[in-house]
Short mmCIF file of C-alpha atoms in Angstrom, two decimals:
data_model
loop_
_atom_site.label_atom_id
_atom_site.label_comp_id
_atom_site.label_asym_id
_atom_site.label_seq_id
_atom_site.Cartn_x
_atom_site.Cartn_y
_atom_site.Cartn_z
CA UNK U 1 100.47 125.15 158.44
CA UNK U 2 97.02 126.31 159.31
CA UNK U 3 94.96 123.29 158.54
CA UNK U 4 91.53 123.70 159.02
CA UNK U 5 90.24 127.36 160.35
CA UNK U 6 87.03 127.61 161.96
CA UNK U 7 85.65 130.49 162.86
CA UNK U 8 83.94 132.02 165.44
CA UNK U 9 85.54 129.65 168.39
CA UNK U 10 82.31 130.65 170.58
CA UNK U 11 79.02 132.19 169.91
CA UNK U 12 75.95 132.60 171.39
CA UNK U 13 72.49 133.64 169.59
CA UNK U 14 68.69 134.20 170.31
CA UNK U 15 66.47 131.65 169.02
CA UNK U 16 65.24 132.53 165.51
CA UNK U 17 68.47 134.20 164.81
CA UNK U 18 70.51 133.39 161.51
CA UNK U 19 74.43 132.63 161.48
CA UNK U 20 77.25 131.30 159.50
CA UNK U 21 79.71 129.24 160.73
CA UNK U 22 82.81 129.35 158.53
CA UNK U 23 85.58 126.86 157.45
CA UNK U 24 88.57 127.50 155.55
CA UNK U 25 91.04 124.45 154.75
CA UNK U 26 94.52 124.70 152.75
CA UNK U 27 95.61 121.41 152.00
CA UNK U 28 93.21 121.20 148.33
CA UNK U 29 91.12 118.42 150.29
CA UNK U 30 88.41 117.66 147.86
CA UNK U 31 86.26 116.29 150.82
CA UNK U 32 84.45 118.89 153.52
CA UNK U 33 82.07 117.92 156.58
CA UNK U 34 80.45 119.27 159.44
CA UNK U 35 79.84 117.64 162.51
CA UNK U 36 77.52 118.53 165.76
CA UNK U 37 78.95 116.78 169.40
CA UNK U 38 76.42 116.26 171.67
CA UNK U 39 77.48 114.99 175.16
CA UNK U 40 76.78 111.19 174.91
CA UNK U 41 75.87 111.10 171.18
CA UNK U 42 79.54 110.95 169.89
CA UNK U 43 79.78 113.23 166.15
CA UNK U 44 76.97 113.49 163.94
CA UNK U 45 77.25 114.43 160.37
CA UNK U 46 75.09 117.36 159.43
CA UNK U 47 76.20 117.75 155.64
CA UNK U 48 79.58 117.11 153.60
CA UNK U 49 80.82 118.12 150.00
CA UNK U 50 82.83 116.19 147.95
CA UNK U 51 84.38 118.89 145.71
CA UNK U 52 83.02 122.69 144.59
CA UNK U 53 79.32 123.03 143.36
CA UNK U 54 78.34 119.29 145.14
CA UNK U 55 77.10 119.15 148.47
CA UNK U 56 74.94 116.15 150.07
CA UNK U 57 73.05 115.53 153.29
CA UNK U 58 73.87 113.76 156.04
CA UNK U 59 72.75 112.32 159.25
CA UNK U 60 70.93 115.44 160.84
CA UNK U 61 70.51 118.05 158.04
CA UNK U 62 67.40 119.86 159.30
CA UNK U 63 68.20 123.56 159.53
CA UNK U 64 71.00 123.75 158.41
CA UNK U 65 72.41 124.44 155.33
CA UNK U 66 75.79 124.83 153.43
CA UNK U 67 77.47 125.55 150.30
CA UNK U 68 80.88 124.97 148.22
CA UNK U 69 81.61 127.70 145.73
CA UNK U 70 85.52 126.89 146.26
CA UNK U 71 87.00 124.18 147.36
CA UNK U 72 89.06 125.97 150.12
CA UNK U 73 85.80 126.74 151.95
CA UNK U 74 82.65 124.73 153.72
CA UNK U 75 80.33 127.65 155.40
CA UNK U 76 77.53 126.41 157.57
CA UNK U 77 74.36 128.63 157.57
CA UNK U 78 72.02 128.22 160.42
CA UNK U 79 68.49 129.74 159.35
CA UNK U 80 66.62 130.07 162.42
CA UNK U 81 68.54 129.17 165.64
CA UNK U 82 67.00 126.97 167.81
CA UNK U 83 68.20 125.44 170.96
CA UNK U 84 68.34 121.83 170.20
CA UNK U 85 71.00 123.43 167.60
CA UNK U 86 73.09 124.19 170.96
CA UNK U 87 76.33 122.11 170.16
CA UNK U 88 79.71 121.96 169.46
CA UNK U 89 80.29 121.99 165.66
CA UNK U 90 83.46 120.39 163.68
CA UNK U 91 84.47 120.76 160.51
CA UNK U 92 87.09 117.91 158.92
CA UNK U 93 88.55 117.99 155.70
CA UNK U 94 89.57 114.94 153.51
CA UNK U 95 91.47 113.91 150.86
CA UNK U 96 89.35 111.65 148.27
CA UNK U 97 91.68 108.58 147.14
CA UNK U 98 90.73 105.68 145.89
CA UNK U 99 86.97 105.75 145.85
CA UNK U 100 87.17 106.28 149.96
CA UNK U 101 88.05 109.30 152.34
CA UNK U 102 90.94 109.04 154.16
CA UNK U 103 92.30 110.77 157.39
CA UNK U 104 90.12 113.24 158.52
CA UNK U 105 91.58 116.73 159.21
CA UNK U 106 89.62 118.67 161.99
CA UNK U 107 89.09 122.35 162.77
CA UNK U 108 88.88 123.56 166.85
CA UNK U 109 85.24 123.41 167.02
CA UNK U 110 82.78 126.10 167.21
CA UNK U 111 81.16 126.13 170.55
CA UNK U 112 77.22 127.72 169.85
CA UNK U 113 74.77 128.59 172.35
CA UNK U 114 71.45 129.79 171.51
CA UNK U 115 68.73 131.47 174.33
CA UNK A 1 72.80 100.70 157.85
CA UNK A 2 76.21 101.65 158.56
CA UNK A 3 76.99 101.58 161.98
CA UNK A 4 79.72 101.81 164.65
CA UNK A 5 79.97 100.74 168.34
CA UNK A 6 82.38 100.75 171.05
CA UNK A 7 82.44 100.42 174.76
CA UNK A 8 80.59 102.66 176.87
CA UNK A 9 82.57 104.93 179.73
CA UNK A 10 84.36 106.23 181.38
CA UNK A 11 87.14 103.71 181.25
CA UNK A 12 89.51 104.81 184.85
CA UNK A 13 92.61 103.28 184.85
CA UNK A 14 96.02 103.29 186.91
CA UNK A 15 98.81 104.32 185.51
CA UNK A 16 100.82 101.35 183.56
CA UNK A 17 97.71 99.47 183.24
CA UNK A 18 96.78 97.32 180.04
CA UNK A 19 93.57 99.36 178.12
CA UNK A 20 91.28 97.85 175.75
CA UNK A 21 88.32 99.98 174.25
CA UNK A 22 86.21 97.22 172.21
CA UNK A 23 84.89 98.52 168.89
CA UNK A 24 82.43 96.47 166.48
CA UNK A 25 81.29 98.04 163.16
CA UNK A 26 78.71 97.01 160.75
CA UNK A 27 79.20 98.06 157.01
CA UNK A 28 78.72 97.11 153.66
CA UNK A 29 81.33 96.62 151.29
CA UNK A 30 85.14 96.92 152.56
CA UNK A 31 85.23 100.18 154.76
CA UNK A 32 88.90 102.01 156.11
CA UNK A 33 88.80 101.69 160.05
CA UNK A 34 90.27 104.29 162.36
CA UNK A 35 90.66 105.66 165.68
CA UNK A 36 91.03 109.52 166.53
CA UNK A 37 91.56 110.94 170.25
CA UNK A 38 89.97 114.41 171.25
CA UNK A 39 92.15 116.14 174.06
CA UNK A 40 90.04 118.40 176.01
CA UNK A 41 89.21 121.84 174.11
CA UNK A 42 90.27 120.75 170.57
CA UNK A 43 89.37 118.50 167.62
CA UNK A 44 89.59 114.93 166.63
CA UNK A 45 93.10 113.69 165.64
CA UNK A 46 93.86 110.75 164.38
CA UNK A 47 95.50 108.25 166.24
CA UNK A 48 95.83 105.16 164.06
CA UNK A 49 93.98 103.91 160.67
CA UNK A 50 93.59 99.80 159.08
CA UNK A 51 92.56 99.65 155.57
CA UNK A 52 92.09 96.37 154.95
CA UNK A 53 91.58 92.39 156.62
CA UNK A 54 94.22 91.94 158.70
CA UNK A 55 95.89 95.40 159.31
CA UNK A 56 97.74 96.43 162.25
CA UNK A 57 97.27 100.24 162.61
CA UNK A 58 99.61 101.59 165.35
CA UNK A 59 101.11 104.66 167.08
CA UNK A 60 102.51 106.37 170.17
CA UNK A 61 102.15 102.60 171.68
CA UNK A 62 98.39 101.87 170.80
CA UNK A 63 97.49 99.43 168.40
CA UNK A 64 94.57 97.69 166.79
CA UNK A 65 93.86 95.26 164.36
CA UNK A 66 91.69 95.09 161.53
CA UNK A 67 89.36 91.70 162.02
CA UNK A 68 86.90 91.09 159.36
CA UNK A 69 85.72 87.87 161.15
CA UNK A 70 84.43 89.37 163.99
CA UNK A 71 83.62 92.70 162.66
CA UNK A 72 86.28 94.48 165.18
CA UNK A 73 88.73 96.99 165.53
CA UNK A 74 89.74 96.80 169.26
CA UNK A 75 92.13 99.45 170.65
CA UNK A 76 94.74 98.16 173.04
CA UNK A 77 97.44 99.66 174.76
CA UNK A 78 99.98 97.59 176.82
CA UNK A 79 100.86 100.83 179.50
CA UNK A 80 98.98 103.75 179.92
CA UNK A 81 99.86 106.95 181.12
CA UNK A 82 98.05 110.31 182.63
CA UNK A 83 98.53 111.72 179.24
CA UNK A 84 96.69 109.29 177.17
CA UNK A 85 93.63 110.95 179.84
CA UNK A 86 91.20 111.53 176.62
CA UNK A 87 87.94 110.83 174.53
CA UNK A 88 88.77 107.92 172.02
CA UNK A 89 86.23 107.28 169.01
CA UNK A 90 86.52 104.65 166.63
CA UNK A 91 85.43 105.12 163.38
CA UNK A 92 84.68 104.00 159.73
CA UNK A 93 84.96 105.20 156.28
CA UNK A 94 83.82 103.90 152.83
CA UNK A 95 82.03 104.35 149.50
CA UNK A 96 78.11 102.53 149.24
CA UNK A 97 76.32 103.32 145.70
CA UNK A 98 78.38 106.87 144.87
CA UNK A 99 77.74 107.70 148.73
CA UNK A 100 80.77 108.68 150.66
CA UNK A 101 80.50 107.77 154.01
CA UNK A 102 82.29 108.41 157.51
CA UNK A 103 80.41 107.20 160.63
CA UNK A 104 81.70 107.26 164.32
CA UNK A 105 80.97 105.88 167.10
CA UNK A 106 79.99 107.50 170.47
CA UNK A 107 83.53 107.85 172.07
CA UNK A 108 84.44 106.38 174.64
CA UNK A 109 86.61 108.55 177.48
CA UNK A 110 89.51 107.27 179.34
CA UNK A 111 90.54 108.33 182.75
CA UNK A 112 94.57 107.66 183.76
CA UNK A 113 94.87 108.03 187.45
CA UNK A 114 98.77 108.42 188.28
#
């Protein structure tokens, strides 16, 4: 079972550089997130979907930005690096049921650097 | 808003000691409470989940109970060992006004000496 994929596992950029950070999930989870982990600041949401064509902000959106064409994937676009945006990144997967998420599945993290 | 928070580490133990990690949550409405535990190098898993007032979750020995009263979700463990060494984050999930939400607290990390 592969879960969630994340891809790459490790990356490092030059500021103003642009990215995508991709995540691919197989279980038909309607719900799709991405996290930053930041040594002492636990996860942060940066934006989630809850199905294809609906995406939503959360906690620390500023440049970044995402889409949901299908529901098997949740890419993450970085615009311009910068290197506050040096972080480890998670994305989880959810099923929706009864009005509220349930277990969160996570990917292996994408470790980013940028210079 | 929304908000979780738990103890602050590292907790270092012995082996076979009792743990608590203390986690207190503020949230409208009637959110699902869980803890996950990050191994070094990989994702959150989930470790246990409440849903409701009163719920024990529980697994691989660690439990934690679902206290409306005080607004806690405590983990506990009666006997650790070196392999429960890990980062442990509660966390809290819900629906406010059409929002979905899913907010966790800092971690805290757990140290098993044998």
């Amino acid at each position: 079972n592969a879960g969630v994929t994340q891809t790459p596992k490790f990356q490092v950029l030059k500021t103003g550089q642009s990215m995508t950070l991709q995540c691919a999930q197989d279980m038909n989870h309607e719900y799709m997130s991405w996290y930053r982990q930041d040594p002492g600041m636990g996860l942060r949401l940066i934006h989630y979907s809850v199905g294809a064509g609906i995406t939503d902000q959360g906690e620390v959106p500023n440049g970044y930005n995402v889409s949901r064409s299908t529901t098997e994937d949740f890419p993450l676009r970085l615009l311009s690096a910068a290197p506050s945006q040096t972080s480890v990144y998670f994305c989880a997967s959810s099923y929706l049921g009864g009005g509220a998420t349930g277990e969160l599945f996570f990917g292996e993290g994408s470790r980013l650097t940028v210079l | 808003g929304d908000s979780v928070t738990q103890m602050e580490g590292p907790v270092t133990l012995s082996e076979e000691a009792f743990l608590t990690i203390n986690c207190t949550y503020t949230a409208t409405g009637y959110p699902s409470l869980f803890w996950y535990v990050q191994y070094p190098g990989e994702g959150l898993q989930l470790l246990l989940k409440a849903t409701k007032a009163d719920d024990k979750g529980s697994n691989k020995g660690f439990e934690a109970t679902y206290r409306k009263e005080t607004t806690s979700f405590h983990l506990e463990k009666g006997s650790v060992q070196v392999s429960d060494s890990a980062v442990y984050f509660c966390a809290l999930s819900g629906v406010t006004s059409g929002t979905y939400k899913y907010i966790f607290g800092t971690g805290t990390r757990l140290k098993v000496l044998a």
